[in-house]
Structure formats: C-alpha cells, structure tokens
Amino acid sequence: MKKRKDGRYQTSVYLGTDDEGRKKYRCICGKTQAEVKRKAAELKLRIGKGIDVLNENMPFGELCERWLQYKKPLLREQQYKSYSTNLKPFAILHDISIRKLVKSDFQTIINSYAVKNPHTGKPTSKKTLRDFRLTARQVFDFAIENRILDYNPVSYVQIPKDAPKKERRALTEDEQRWIIDTPHRAQLPAMLMMLSGLRLSECLALQWRDIDLERATINVHQKLVMKGKPHILQGGKSKNSIRTVNIPTILVDFLKNQKTHSGQDYVSLTASGKLFSDTAWRRLWESYLCELNFRYGDFSDYKNRPKSKFDPHGTPFVIEKFTAHYLRHTFATNLFFCGQDLLYVQQQLGHAKPETTLNIYTHLVQTNQIHKTDKVIDFNAYISAITNAKNKLAK
C-alpha cells in the first residue's frame, strides 16, 4: 500500500489474466488505510467465490445484449421480440456498470411506468409491469449463472398496488356468432380455436387424422413453428399440451362439411397449400377482420356506408379488433360459464398447472360473470343457445 500525492491510499489486487494471457490488476483507493484494506478484502472475497470480476463492471446494456443473443436460438421469434421490448424501459440504465445498479434504479422506472407509459400516455397494466420486471430479472440471473455477479437487484422490485389490472377479454355473443356465420378462409382455424381452445400454433399444425368426428375429440400433439421456414414440431409448450380435447356438435358438423372439400392432410393451409408463415397468417387475419368489420360494423356515424371492403376511399374500422388468442380465451370462458371445474378447464387448455388457469381466469371466479349453478350445463346446449339467439331476435 502506498500514499498518493492527493493524500489518499492506494493498493492493487491481482484479478487474473485476460483472454490473451495478460495479467490484470484492479487499483483500489481510499481516504484511510483501513478503508483500502476493507475494499481489497471485499474484492478478494468475490474472487474467492468465483465471481468474474473482470466483467462485473460491464455496462447494463452490454449484459442485455449478451442475454438476448443467448436466448435467441431458444425462443420463438415473437417471444424474442417480446423480451427485447420488455427491456426498452430500462434503456436509461444501459451505460451504468451492472455492479453499481441497485433495486431503486429499477423500482423508480417501474413506478414511473405505473403512473404513465410514455408511449401510450396511460398507466401501464400490472401484467405488463410484471413482464418488464421478469425480463430484467432474467438478465441478472444470466449474469449470476455466469459468475459475473452474485446479487440480483431486480428480485426485490415490487409492482405498485394501484397499477391497473388488464383482464383478458372473451368475445361477446355477437362476436362469436360472427365467427360462426361468416365464410372466409380464416373461418376454419377461427372456429377451431373458439370451440376447442387450441393455441394458434396447435391449430395450424392440426391434421385431419388428429380429429375424431365420431367421438367428437381432437388429439393435440404437435405445433407449427413459424420462425424461419415454417415447420412442424412434435410436442407442445409443456407435457400437458399433449392432450385430447372434447369438441361440441356445432364444430363437428362444421368440420364434416369442410373435410369433404379438402384434399389436404393439414386442416389449415395457405391458399397455395403451404404451412403458414408469421406474415402469411397476419395477412389472412387482417383480411378476416376487415370482412367482419364490413359485414357487422356500425357505420351510422358516417354519412355514407362503404359499398365494399375494397372501397378505394378506405373503410373505417369500427369494430373492436381481436387476435386469435381471444378465441382460445373465449373457449375457456364458455367452459366456466357452463359450470365446468378448474381441473377440467386446465386439461382442455393444456396448461401445465391449475394455478396457471386460475391466475388467468380468477376474475371470472370472483365476480358474478359465471352462472351460479350446482350442475354442469351441457356445452353443446350452451353454444347452440348463443348461435340460435340471432334467429330468435330475427323472429
């Protein structure tokens, strides 16, 4: 240890060698010899624990990039994009050393987004805030697993209690009738997802041999991977994803009619007979929503109703847009409406745990949205009642 000209004390601690074999040291300074000894002892303790002290001053932005590159081959394209998006709120911390970051750095950002999302101008939902926190936590877990750090500051970040909770929405009865009544190339996969609860990837990988129309069941055992060249992957999101789903009579009848017009092995393919890519599906779904909007949208606030969805002047979008996942959510909601128990709904959806199903649909259990009944309502009868409601109103 030596005393510097500025009156502070200084010593060096050997860190090891870099990738090129050169010895590396870290200079430690302090106002007193005791302070320097304490800092040196702490550094040697981290080295003794196997911490990679050569990288512990890495900027947070670089750690995020390393983690994303590590995860990229392991994720679907959409998951990778979601992770990248979830890290954007923390961009302000990118140039700060990861060793210097503490809980308050992340808590402050979470709190500010709970009050106002700078992109939407509205408070960020609890689910989105949890996604932000979970992604940042995984980044630091990656650093711990690689012995760069031994502490995860995001583990202690809390979600504000007054952050808004965004519930997933099921389709209304009118919207369900739109799906049932409207011919379109997307109607077949839409009917499957709404009346069997299949995930989009499961639906687009479904083959006719997986459907037993006599027993009214669907065997789910594979999924479509849209990343890169579309291909079929055996298995599912979890082992529970491999399952047999019961389907209602209205779907059985619909599929019987569809099968007579199909010479394909797969149930849902592009117009050219190929597996769906992410872009191909997105275009088909946008076309489907445009069709529903033109048929069922309320244009009373406009002087002239569009003559065609291909109107060169443009057709205003007046219905509420929904994604394919709304259809799966609708299926589960209808099962709960029929009085089915949690374990049955979990099995039909292919969730890994009952807790997953409960966490998603707990708002249905805690409100009066579910019919209070001691007996299970027949699912066929329930769906038929929704379908026939339009005819009763017409009469």
mmCIF file of C-alpha atoms in Angstrom:
data_model
loop_
_atom_site.group_PDB
_atom_site.id
_atom_site.type_symbol
_atom_site.label_atom_id
_atom_site.label_comp_id
_atom_site.label_asym_id
_atom_site.label_seq_id
_atom_site.Cartn_x
_atom_site.Cartn_y
_atom_site.Cartn_z
ATOM 1 C CA MET A 1 0.000 0.000 0.000
ATOM 2 C CA LYS A 2 1.219 3.479 -0.781
ATOM 3 C CA LYS A 3 0.125 7.029 -0.111
ATOM 4 C CA ARG A 4 -0.613 9.153 -3.160
ATOM 5 C CA LYS A 5 0.177 12.826 -3.649
ATOM 6 C CA ASP A 6 -3.503 13.706 -3.085
ATOM 7 C CA GLY A 7 -3.290 12.169 0.394
ATOM 8 C CA ARG A 8 -5.350 9.061 -0.434
ATOM 9 C CA TYR A 9 -4.092 5.492 -0.021
ATOM 10 C CA GLN A 10 -3.819 3.008 -2.838
ATOM 11 C CA THR A 11 -3.172 -0.690 -3.407
ATOM 12 C CA SER A 12 -3.578 -3.193 -6.263
ATOM 13 C CA VAL A 13 -5.310 -6.565 -6.282
ATOM 14 C CA TYR A 14 -4.441 -9.271 -8.805
ATOM 15 C CA LEU A 15 -7.550 -10.306 -10.755
ATOM 16 C CA GLY A 16 -6.195 -12.977 -13.074
ATOM 17 C CA THR A 17 -5.443 -12.989 -16.775
ATOM 18 C CA ASP A 18 -7.496 -11.837 -19.748
ATOM 19 C CA ASP A 19 -8.249 -13.830 -22.906
ATOM 20 C CA GLU A 20 -4.786 -13.024 -24.265
ATOM 21 C CA GLY A 21 -2.981 -14.186 -21.118
ATOM 22 C CA ARG A 22 -2.099 -10.725 -19.822
ATOM 23 C CA LYS A 23 -2.187 -10.180 -16.058
ATOM 24 C CA LYS A 24 -4.924 -7.880 -14.824
ATOM 25 C CA TYR A 25 -4.951 -5.806 -11.642
ATOM 26 C CA ARG A 26 -7.507 -3.504 -10.058
ATOM 27 C CA CYS A 27 -6.418 -0.329 -8.307
ATOM 28 C CA ILE A 28 -8.231 0.352 -5.023
ATOM 29 C CA CYS A 29 -8.165 3.776 -3.380
ATOM 30 C CA GLY A 30 -9.451 5.201 -0.086
ATOM 31 C CA LYS A 31 -9.079 8.005 2.374
ATOM 32 C CA THR A 32 -7.606 5.705 5.031
ATOM 33 C CA GLN A 33 -5.572 2.510 5.047
ATOM 34 C CA ALA A 34 -8.470 0.761 6.799
ATOM 35 C CA GLU A 35 -10.866 1.711 4.001
ATOM 36 C CA VAL A 36 -8.470 0.427 1.347
ATOM 37 C CA LYS A 37 -7.930 -2.862 3.247
ATOM 38 C CA ARG A 38 -11.686 -3.322 3.582
ATOM 39 C CA LYS A 39 -12.316 -2.742 -0.147
ATOM 40 C CA ALA A 40 -9.444 -5.068 -1.081
ATOM 41 C CA ALA A 41 -10.780 -7.783 1.238
ATOM 42 C CA GLU A 42 -14.268 -7.482 -0.325
ATOM 43 C CA LEU A 43 -12.785 -7.789 -3.807
ATOM 44 C CA LYS A 44 -10.686 -10.824 -2.851
ATOM 45 C CA LEU A 45 -13.794 -12.402 -1.292
ATOM 46 C CA ARG A 46 -15.685 -12.048 -4.594
ATOM 47 C CA ILE A 47 -12.725 -13.548 -6.430
ATOM 48 C CA GLY A 48 -12.670 -16.412 -3.926
ATOM 49 C CA LYS A 49 -16.350 -17.060 -4.638
ATOM 50 C CA GLY A 50 -15.531 -17.431 -8.310
ATOM 51 C CA ILE A 51 -17.030 -14.104 -9.389
ATOM 52 C CA ASP A 52 -15.783 -12.931 -12.784
ATOM 53 C CA VAL A 53 -14.518 -9.568 -11.520
ATOM 54 C CA LEU A 54 -13.071 -8.761 -14.950
ATOM 55 C CA ASN A 55 -16.639 -8.395 -16.266
ATOM 56 C CA GLU A 56 -18.554 -7.139 -13.217
ATOM 57 C CA ASN A 57 -18.183 -3.540 -14.416
ATOM 58 C CA MET A 58 -19.817 -4.411 -17.732
ATOM 59 C CA PRO A 59 -22.444 -1.825 -18.821
ATOM 60 C CA PHE A 60 -26.015 -2.997 -18.297
ATOM 61 C CA GLY A 61 -26.766 -2.522 -21.987
ATOM 62 C CA GLU A 62 -23.996 -4.939 -22.944
ATOM 63 C CA LEU A 63 -25.286 -7.543 -20.487
ATOM 64 C CA CYS A 64 -28.787 -7.216 -22.000
ATOM 65 C CA GLU A 65 -27.370 -7.746 -25.480
ATOM 66 C CA ARG A 66 -25.399 -10.826 -24.379
ATOM 67 C CA TRP A 67 -28.505 -12.298 -22.758
ATOM 68 C CA LEU A 68 -30.669 -11.670 -25.830
ATOM 69 C CA GLN A 69 -28.082 -13.320 -28.077
ATOM 70 C CA TYR A 70 -28.004 -16.308 -25.715
ATOM 71 C CA LYS A 71 -31.814 -16.596 -25.713
ATOM 72 C CA LYS A 72 -32.399 -16.001 -29.433
ATOM 73 C CA PRO A 73 -31.843 -19.607 -30.634
ATOM 74 C CA LEU A 74 -34.008 -20.903 -27.785
ATOM 75 C CA LEU A 75 -37.092 -18.780 -28.425
ATOM 76 C CA ARG A 76 -39.815 -18.303 -30.964
ATOM 77 C CA GLU A 77 -39.447 -15.081 -32.943
ATOM 78 C CA GLN A 78 -42.399 -13.462 -31.180
ATOM 79 C CA GLN A 79 -41.007 -14.349 -27.737
ATOM 80 C CA TYR A 80 -37.636 -12.859 -28.664
ATOM 81 C CA LYS A 81 -39.329 -9.645 -29.810
ATOM 82 C CA SER A 82 -41.320 -9.510 -26.565
ATOM 83 C CA TYR A 83 -38.175 -9.841 -24.457
ATOM 84 C CA SER A 84 -36.469 -7.089 -26.462
ATOM 85 C CA THR A 85 -39.483 -4.829 -25.975
ATOM 86 C CA ASN A 86 -39.646 -5.555 -22.235
ATOM 87 C CA LEU A 87 -36.080 -4.293 -21.786
ATOM 88 C CA LYS A 88 -36.670 -0.936 -23.520
ATOM 89 C CA PRO A 89 -37.984 0.847 -20.384
ATOM 90 C CA PHE A 90 -34.573 0.259 -18.769
ATOM 91 C CA ALA A 91 -32.591 1.795 -21.649
ATOM 92 C CA ILE A 92 -31.716 4.760 -19.426
ATOM 93 C CA LEU A 93 -29.517 2.381 -17.382
ATOM 94 C CA HIS A 94 -27.609 0.919 -20.328
ATOM 95 C CA ASP A 95 -24.358 2.827 -19.732
ATOM 96 C CA ILE A 96 -24.195 2.116 -15.989
ATOM 97 C CA SER A 97 -21.966 -0.642 -14.596
ATOM 98 C CA ILE A 98 -24.058 -3.651 -13.590
ATOM 99 C CA ARG A 99 -22.194 -3.825 -10.252
ATOM 100 C CA LYS A 100 -23.422 -0.336 -9.357
ATOM 101 C CA LEU A 101 -27.089 -0.947 -10.135
ATOM 102 C CA VAL A 102 -29.407 -1.386 -7.152
ATOM 103 C CA LYS A 103 -33.090 -2.071 -6.559
ATOM 104 C CA SER A 104 -34.101 1.607 -6.532
ATOM 105 C CA ASP A 105 -32.791 2.111 -10.088
ATOM 106 C CA PHE A 106 -35.343 -0.404 -11.396
ATOM 107 C CA GLN A 107 -38.086 0.387 -8.877
ATOM 108 C CA THR A 108 -38.097 4.038 -9.965
ATOM 109 C CA ILE A 109 -38.644 3.043 -13.603
ATOM 110 C CA ILE A 110 -41.414 0.571 -12.732
ATOM 111 C CA ASN A 111 -43.144 3.195 -10.585
ATOM 112 C CA SER A 112 -42.984 5.819 -13.343
ATOM 113 C CA TYR A 113 -44.456 3.424 -15.929
ATOM 114 C CA ALA A 114 -47.234 2.512 -13.488
ATOM 115 C CA VAL A 115 -48.231 6.176 -13.462
ATOM 116 C CA LYS A 116 -47.753 6.852 -17.168
ATOM 117 C CA ASN A 117 -46.392 4.879 -20.083
ATOM 118 C CA PRO A 118 -44.521 7.446 -22.241
ATOM 119 C CA HIS A 119 -45.637 5.667 -25.419
ATOM 120 C CA THR A 120 -49.361 5.436 -24.660
ATOM 121 C CA GLY A 121 -49.781 8.273 -22.186
ATOM 122 C CA LYS A 122 -51.753 5.876 -19.961
ATOM 123 C CA PRO A 123 -50.840 3.871 -16.826
ATOM 124 C CA THR A 124 -49.134 0.570 -17.615
ATOM 125 C CA SER A 125 -51.035 -2.563 -16.572
ATOM 126 C CA LYS A 126 -49.806 -4.847 -13.813
ATOM 127 C CA LYS A 127 -49.245 -7.688 -16.263
ATOM 128 C CA THR A 128 -47.001 -5.549 -18.467
ATOM 129 C CA LEU A 129 -45.078 -4.264 -15.449
ATOM 130 C CA ARG A 130 -44.565 -7.862 -14.316
ATOM 131 C CA ASP A 131 -43.260 -8.710 -17.791
ATOM 132 C CA PHE A 132 -40.778 -5.815 -17.548
ATOM 133 C CA ARG A 133 -39.617 -6.988 -14.134
ATOM 134 C CA LEU A 134 -39.417 -10.657 -15.109
ATOM 135 C CA THR A 135 -37.289 -9.937 -18.172
ATOM 136 C CA ALA A 136 -34.844 -7.693 -16.292
ATOM 137 C CA ARG A 137 -34.641 -10.294 -13.533
ATOM 138 C CA GLN A 138 -33.710 -12.966 -16.069
ATOM 139 C CA VAL A 139 -30.909 -10.746 -17.392
ATOM 140 C CA PHE A 140 -29.344 -10.550 -13.929
ATOM 141 C CA ASP A 141 -29.935 -14.260 -13.326
ATOM 142 C CA PHE A 142 -27.916 -14.819 -16.505
ATOM 143 C CA ALA A 143 -25.090 -12.742 -15.002
ATOM 144 C CA ILE A 144 -25.251 -14.770 -11.779
ATOM 145 C CA GLU A 145 -25.229 -18.069 -13.658
ATOM 146 C CA ASN A 146 -22.090 -16.917 -15.472
ATOM 147 C CA ARG A 147 -20.436 -15.836 -12.209
ATOM 148 C CA ILE A 148 -20.324 -12.162 -13.165
ATOM 149 C CA LEU A 149 -22.456 -11.127 -10.181
ATOM 150 C CA ASP A 150 -23.752 -12.747 -7.005
ATOM 151 C CA TYR A 151 -26.708 -10.411 -6.464
ATOM 152 C CA ASN A 152 -29.887 -9.709 -8.432
ATOM 153 C CA PRO A 153 -31.230 -6.202 -7.675
ATOM 154 C CA VAL A 154 -34.449 -6.786 -9.641
ATOM 155 C CA SER A 155 -35.531 -9.657 -7.359
ATOM 156 C CA TYR A 156 -36.691 -7.129 -4.776
ATOM 157 C CA VAL A 157 -38.598 -4.804 -7.120
ATOM 158 C CA GLN A 158 -42.323 -4.589 -6.328
ATOM 159 C CA ILE A 159 -45.281 -3.828 -8.583
ATOM 160 C CA PRO A 160 -47.317 -0.843 -7.320
ATOM 161 C CA LYS A 161 -50.634 -1.983 -5.850
ATOM 162 C CA ASP A 162 -52.602 0.742 -7.612
ATOM 163 C CA ALA A 163 -51.306 -0.212 -11.080
ATOM 164 C CA PRO A 164 -54.308 -1.033 -13.313
ATOM 165 C CA LYS A 165 -55.107 -4.682 -13.922
ATOM 166 C CA LYS A 166 -55.938 -5.516 -17.521
ATOM 167 C CA GLU A 167 -58.225 -8.501 -17.790
ATOM 168 C CA ARG A 168 -58.228 -10.691 -20.854
ATOM 169 C CA ARG A 169 -61.429 -10.355 -22.810
ATOM 170 C CA ALA A 170 -63.562 -13.110 -24.273
ATOM 171 C CA LEU A 171 -65.599 -12.468 -27.397
ATOM 172 C CA THR A 172 -69.150 -11.272 -26.888
ATOM 173 C CA GLU A 173 -72.008 -13.488 -28.011
ATOM 174 C CA ASP A 174 -72.443 -11.282 -31.071
ATOM 175 C CA GLU A 175 -68.775 -11.661 -31.958
ATOM 176 C CA GLN A 176 -68.994 -15.430 -31.505
ATOM 177 C CA ARG A 177 -71.905 -15.502 -33.941
ATOM 178 C CA TRP A 178 -69.808 -13.509 -36.422
ATOM 179 C CA ILE A 179 -67.235 -16.309 -36.366
ATOM 180 C CA ILE A 180 -69.886 -18.996 -36.815
ATOM 181 C CA ASP A 181 -71.827 -17.190 -39.569
ATOM 182 C CA THR A 182 -69.119 -15.629 -41.750
ATOM 183 C CA PRO A 183 -67.479 -17.661 -44.532
ATOM 184 C CA HIS A 184 -63.808 -16.822 -45.025
ATOM 185 C CA ARG A 185 -60.521 -18.685 -45.397
ATOM 186 C CA ALA A 186 -59.772 -17.829 -41.769
ATOM 187 C CA GLN A 187 -63.133 -19.122 -40.544
ATOM 188 C CA LEU A 188 -61.909 -22.724 -40.249
ATOM 189 C CA PRO A 189 -58.986 -22.009 -37.872
ATOM 190 C CA ALA A 190 -61.123 -19.421 -36.058
ATOM 191 C CA MET A 191 -63.878 -21.967 -35.419
ATOM 192 C CA LEU A 192 -61.314 -24.499 -34.189
ATOM 193 C CA MET A 193 -59.718 -22.101 -31.725
ATOM 194 C CA MET A 194 -63.010 -20.726 -30.438
ATOM 195 C CA LEU A 195 -64.711 -24.109 -29.995
ATOM 196 C CA SER A 196 -61.767 -26.283 -28.939
ATOM 197 C CA GLY A 197 -59.381 -23.866 -27.230
ATOM 198 C CA LEU A 198 -56.378 -24.738 -29.388
ATOM 199 C CA ARG A 199 -53.451 -22.353 -29.406
ATOM 200 C CA LEU A 200 -52.734 -20.789 -32.801
ATOM 201 C CA SER A 201 -49.567 -22.886 -33.224
ATOM 202 C CA GLU A 202 -51.539 -26.059 -32.372
ATOM 203 C CA CYS A 203 -54.399 -25.159 -34.695
ATOM 204 C CA LEU A 204 -52.161 -24.506 -37.697
ATOM 205 C CA ALA A 205 -50.334 -27.822 -37.132
ATOM 206 C CA LEU A 206 -53.552 -29.838 -36.881
ATOM 207 C CA GLN A 207 -54.021 -32.708 -39.341
ATOM 208 C CA TRP A 208 -57.326 -34.322 -40.299
ATOM 209 C CA ARG A 209 -56.167 -37.639 -38.836
ATOM 210 C CA ASP A 210 -55.942 -35.902 -35.432
ATOM 211 C CA ILE A 211 -59.700 -35.236 -35.481
ATOM 212 C CA ASP A 212 -62.129 -37.975 -34.480
ATOM 213 C CA LEU A 213 -65.530 -36.737 -35.649
ATOM 214 C CA GLU A 214 -67.332 -39.827 -34.343
ATOM 215 C CA ARG A 215 -66.074 -39.339 -30.791
ATOM 216 C CA ALA A 216 -66.035 -35.527 -31.132
ATOM 217 C CA THR A 217 -62.416 -35.193 -29.990
ATOM 218 C CA ILE A 218 -59.180 -33.633 -31.220
ATOM 219 C CA ASN A 219 -55.778 -35.127 -30.464
ATOM 220 C CA VAL A 220 -53.281 -32.298 -29.840
ATOM 221 C CA HIS A 221 -49.662 -33.448 -30.087
ATOM 222 C CA GLN A 222 -47.724 -31.028 -32.305
ATOM 223 C CA LYS A 223 -47.326 -27.345 -33.119
ATOM 224 C CA LEU A 224 -46.335 -25.129 -36.016
ATOM 225 C CA VAL A 225 -43.101 -23.151 -35.645
ATOM 226 C CA MET A 226 -43.351 -20.021 -37.805
ATOM 227 C CA LYS A 227 -39.787 -18.800 -37.138
ATOM 228 C CA GLY A 228 -37.621 -19.102 -40.223
ATOM 229 C CA LYS A 229 -39.009 -21.705 -42.605
ATOM 230 C CA PRO A 230 -42.369 -22.891 -41.170
ATOM 231 C CA HIS A 231 -42.121 -26.448 -39.854
ATOM 232 C CA ILE A 232 -43.967 -28.866 -37.588
ATOM 233 C CA LEU A 233 -42.547 -29.678 -34.162
ATOM 234 C CA GLN A 234 -43.745 -32.670 -32.170
ATOM 235 C CA GLY A 235 -44.799 -31.991 -28.604
ATOM 236 C CA GLY A 236 -46.142 -28.776 -27.152
ATOM 237 C CA LYS A 237 -45.499 -25.852 -24.860
ATOM 238 C CA SER A 238 -45.372 -28.332 -21.954
ATOM 239 C CA LYS A 239 -46.110 -32.037 -21.481
ATOM 240 C CA ASN A 240 -49.683 -31.078 -20.566
ATOM 241 C CA SER A 241 -50.083 -29.512 -24.002
ATOM 242 C CA ILE A 242 -50.291 -33.027 -25.437
ATOM 243 C CA ARG A 243 -53.953 -33.724 -24.770
ATOM 244 C CA THR A 244 -57.346 -34.807 -26.082
ATOM 245 C CA VAL A 245 -59.895 -32.018 -26.406
ATOM 246 C CA ASN A 246 -63.655 -32.536 -26.471
ATOM 247 C CA ILE A 247 -65.476 -30.501 -29.122
ATOM 248 C CA PRO A 248 -69.152 -29.503 -29.454
ATOM 249 C CA THR A 249 -71.547 -30.783 -32.092
ATOM 250 C CA ILE A 250 -71.597 -27.482 -33.983
ATOM 251 C CA LEU A 251 -67.847 -27.813 -34.617
ATOM 252 C CA VAL A 252 -68.199 -31.483 -35.587
ATOM 253 C CA ASP A 253 -70.829 -30.600 -38.187
ATOM 254 C CA PHE A 254 -68.764 -27.707 -39.471
ATOM 255 C CA LEU A 255 -65.659 -29.889 -39.826
ATOM 256 C CA LYS A 256 -67.575 -32.634 -41.635
ATOM 257 C CA ASN A 257 -68.556 -30.144 -44.301
ATOM 258 C CA GLN A 258 -65.030 -28.746 -44.514
ATOM 259 C CA LYS A 259 -63.408 -32.156 -44.825
ATOM 260 C CA THR A 260 -65.482 -33.069 -47.879
ATOM 261 C CA HIS A 261 -63.945 -30.081 -49.672
ATOM 262 C CA SER A 262 -60.397 -30.737 -48.539
ATOM 263 C CA GLY A 263 -57.805 -32.869 -50.249
ATOM 264 C CA GLN A 264 -55.104 -31.743 -47.849
ATOM 265 C CA ASP A 265 -53.513 -33.555 -44.934
ATOM 266 C CA TYR A 266 -53.334 -30.417 -42.785
ATOM 267 C CA VAL A 267 -56.551 -28.732 -41.768
ATOM 268 C CA SER A 268 -55.405 -25.124 -42.258
ATOM 269 C CA LEU A 269 -53.009 -24.133 -45.029
ATOM 270 C CA THR A 270 -52.328 -21.054 -47.127
ATOM 271 C CA ALA A 271 -54.129 -20.506 -50.439
ATOM 272 C CA SER A 272 -51.124 -22.101 -52.156
ATOM 273 C CA GLY A 273 -51.302 -25.188 -49.912
ATOM 274 C CA LYS A 274 -48.302 -24.366 -47.696
ATOM 275 C CA LEU A 275 -47.785 -24.126 -43.932
ATOM 276 C CA PHE A 276 -48.420 -20.659 -42.569
ATOM 277 C CA SER A 277 -45.539 -18.272 -42.014
ATOM 278 C CA ASP A 278 -45.964 -15.472 -39.490
ATOM 279 C CA THR A 279 -46.505 -12.989 -42.326
ATOM 280 C CA ALA A 280 -48.993 -15.215 -44.170
ATOM 281 C CA TRP A 281 -51.086 -15.691 -41.043
ATOM 282 C CA ARG A 282 -51.029 -11.993 -40.173
ATOM 283 C CA ARG A 283 -52.261 -11.062 -43.649
ATOM 284 C CA LEU A 284 -55.042 -13.655 -43.531
ATOM 285 C CA TRP A 285 -56.169 -12.465 -40.096
ATOM 286 C CA GLU A 286 -56.178 -8.823 -41.176
ATOM 287 C CA SER A 287 -58.315 -9.789 -44.172
ATOM 288 C CA TYR A 288 -60.694 -11.664 -41.859
ATOM 289 C CA LEU A 289 -61.110 -8.704 -39.511
ATOM 290 C CA CYS A 290 -61.768 -6.435 -42.492
ATOM 291 C CA GLU A 291 -64.509 -8.813 -43.634
ATOM 292 C CA LEU A 292 -66.112 -8.866 -40.170
ATOM 293 C CA ASN A 293 -65.809 -5.097 -39.889
ATOM 294 C CA PHE A 294 -67.520 -4.532 -43.244
ATOM 295 C CA ARG A 295 -70.336 -7.003 -42.509
ATOM 296 C CA TYR A 296 -71.096 -6.171 -38.876
ATOM 297 C CA GLY A 297 -69.605 -2.725 -38.193
ATOM 298 C CA ASP A 298 -71.884 0.117 -37.188
ATOM 299 C CA PHE A 299 -71.351 2.872 -39.760
ATOM 300 C CA SER A 300 -74.280 5.008 -38.575
ATOM 301 C CA ASP A 301 -71.905 7.817 -37.603
ATOM 302 C CA TYR A 302 -70.676 8.070 -41.184
ATOM 303 C CA LYS A 303 -72.505 9.863 -43.980
ATOM 304 C CA ASN A 304 -72.099 7.066 -46.481
ATOM 305 C CA ARG A 305 -71.759 3.406 -45.654
ATOM 306 C CA PRO A 306 -68.818 1.859 -47.544
ATOM 307 C CA LYS A 307 -70.004 -0.075 -50.579
ATOM 308 C CA SER A 308 -67.203 -2.601 -50.315
ATOM 309 C CA LYS A 309 -64.351 -3.524 -48.019
ATOM 310 C CA PHE A 310 -62.204 -2.815 -51.078
ATOM 311 C CA ASP A 311 -63.550 0.748 -51.303
ATOM 312 C CA PRO A 312 -60.608 2.832 -52.627
ATOM 313 C CA HIS A 313 -61.555 5.608 -50.212
ATOM 314 C CA GLY A 314 -60.978 3.238 -47.340
ATOM 315 C CA THR A 315 -63.373 1.534 -44.953
ATOM 316 C CA PRO A 316 -63.222 2.931 -41.396
ATOM 317 C CA PHE A 317 -62.582 0.260 -38.780
ATOM 318 C CA VAL A 318 -65.495 0.441 -36.354
ATOM 319 C CA ILE A 319 -65.477 -2.967 -34.635
ATOM 320 C CA GLU A 320 -63.054 -3.736 -31.823
ATOM 321 C CA LYS A 321 -60.115 -5.705 -33.168
ATOM 322 C CA PHE A 322 -59.226 -9.016 -31.571
ATOM 323 C CA THR A 323 -56.444 -11.555 -32.000
ATOM 324 C CA ALA A 324 -56.544 -15.312 -32.432
ATOM 325 C CA HIS A 325 -55.761 -15.743 -28.736
ATOM 326 C CA TYR A 326 -59.107 -14.132 -27.864
ATOM 327 C CA LEU A 327 -60.738 -17.225 -29.380
ATOM 328 C CA ARG A 328 -58.918 -19.601 -27.020
ATOM 329 C CA HIS A 329 -59.826 -17.328 -24.121
ATOM 330 C CA THR A 330 -63.463 -17.397 -25.265
ATOM 331 C CA PHE A 331 -63.466 -21.206 -25.223
ATOM 332 C CA ALA A 332 -62.198 -21.301 -21.640
ATOM 333 C CA THR A 333 -64.643 -18.620 -20.535
ATOM 334 C CA ASN A 334 -67.559 -20.558 -22.047
ATOM 335 C CA LEU A 335 -66.456 -23.692 -20.163
ATOM 336 C CA PHE A 336 -66.528 -21.758 -16.906
ATOM 337 C CA PHE A 337 -69.937 -20.333 -17.824
ATOM 338 C CA CYS A 338 -71.154 -23.922 -18.191
ATOM 339 C CA GLY A 339 -70.040 -24.706 -14.647
ATOM 340 C CA GLN A 340 -67.012 -26.866 -15.538
ATOM 341 C CA ASP A 341 -64.474 -27.235 -12.731
ATOM 342 C CA LEU A 342 -60.965 -25.788 -12.778
ATOM 343 C CA LEU A 343 -59.142 -29.078 -13.400
ATOM 344 C CA TYR A 344 -61.267 -29.889 -16.451
ATOM 345 C CA VAL A 345 -60.665 -26.438 -17.936
ATOM 346 C CA GLN A 346 -56.934 -26.789 -17.226
ATOM 347 C CA GLN A 347 -56.840 -30.160 -19.002
ATOM 348 C CA GLN A 348 -58.747 -28.882 -22.022
ATOM 349 C CA LEU A 349 -56.469 -25.846 -22.360
ATOM 350 C CA GLY A 350 -53.271 -27.832 -21.820
ATOM 351 C CA HIS A 351 -51.966 -25.626 -19.004
ATOM 352 C CA ALA A 352 -49.036 -27.072 -17.054
ATOM 353 C CA LYS A 353 -50.581 -26.242 -13.658
ATOM 354 C CA PRO A 354 -54.060 -25.461 -12.307
ATOM 355 C CA GLU A 355 -52.567 -22.268 -10.865
ATOM 356 C CA THR A 356 -51.902 -21.030 -14.398
ATOM 357 C CA THR A 357 -55.566 -21.411 -15.319
ATOM 358 C CA LEU A 358 -56.724 -19.881 -12.048
ATOM 359 C CA ASN A 359 -54.421 -16.867 -12.367
ATOM 360 C CA ILE A 360 -55.779 -16.109 -15.837
ATOM 361 C CA TYR A 361 -59.462 -16.611 -15.069
ATOM 362 C CA THR A 362 -59.629 -15.696 -11.384
ATOM 363 C CA HIS A 363 -61.680 -12.575 -12.250
ATOM 364 C CA LEU A 364 -64.448 -14.873 -13.532
ATOM 365 C CA VAL A 365 -64.461 -16.834 -10.294
ATOM 366 C CA GLN A 366 -64.536 -13.716 -8.115
ATOM 367 C CA THR A 367 -67.376 -11.975 -9.968
ATOM 368 C CA ASN A 368 -70.894 -12.883 -10.972
ATOM 369 C CA GLN A 369 -69.869 -13.447 -14.587
ATOM 370 C CA ILE A 370 -70.104 -17.201 -14.055
ATOM 371 C CA HIS A 371 -73.573 -18.638 -13.661
ATOM 372 C CA LYS A 372 -74.126 -19.813 -10.109
ATOM 373 C CA THR A 373 -75.273 -23.391 -10.564
ATOM 374 C CA ASP A 374 -74.842 -26.721 -8.802
ATOM 375 C CA LYS A 375 -74.904 -28.629 -12.059
ATOM 376 C CA VAL A 376 -72.840 -28.516 -15.220
ATOM 377 C CA ILE A 377 -74.607 -27.004 -18.224
ATOM 378 C CA ASP A 378 -74.166 -29.016 -21.426
ATOM 379 C CA PHE A 379 -71.563 -27.254 -23.569
ATOM 380 C CA ASN A 380 -73.419 -28.176 -26.777
ATOM 381 C CA ALA A 381 -76.603 -26.617 -25.453
ATOM 382 C CA TYR A 382 -74.760 -23.506 -24.330
ATOM 383 C CA ILE A 383 -73.105 -22.916 -27.722
ATOM 384 C CA SER A 384 -76.373 -23.691 -29.530
ATOM 385 C CA ALA A 385 -78.141 -21.069 -27.399
ATOM 386 C CA ILE A 386 -75.584 -18.477 -28.487
ATOM 387 C CA THR A 387 -75.971 -19.487 -32.125
ATOM 388 C CA ASN A 388 -79.765 -19.526 -32.059
ATOM 389 C CA ALA A 389 -80.094 -16.195 -30.254
ATOM 390 C CA LYS A 390 -79.749 -14.374 -33.575
ATOM 391 C CA ASN A 391 -82.624 -16.377 -35.110
ATOM 392 C CA LYS A 392 -84.889 -15.642 -32.111
ATOM 393 C CA LEU A 393 -84.153 -11.948 -32.384
ATOM 394 C CA ALA A 394 -84.922 -12.034 -36.110
ATOM 395 C CA LYS A 395 -88.333 -13.602 -35.449
#
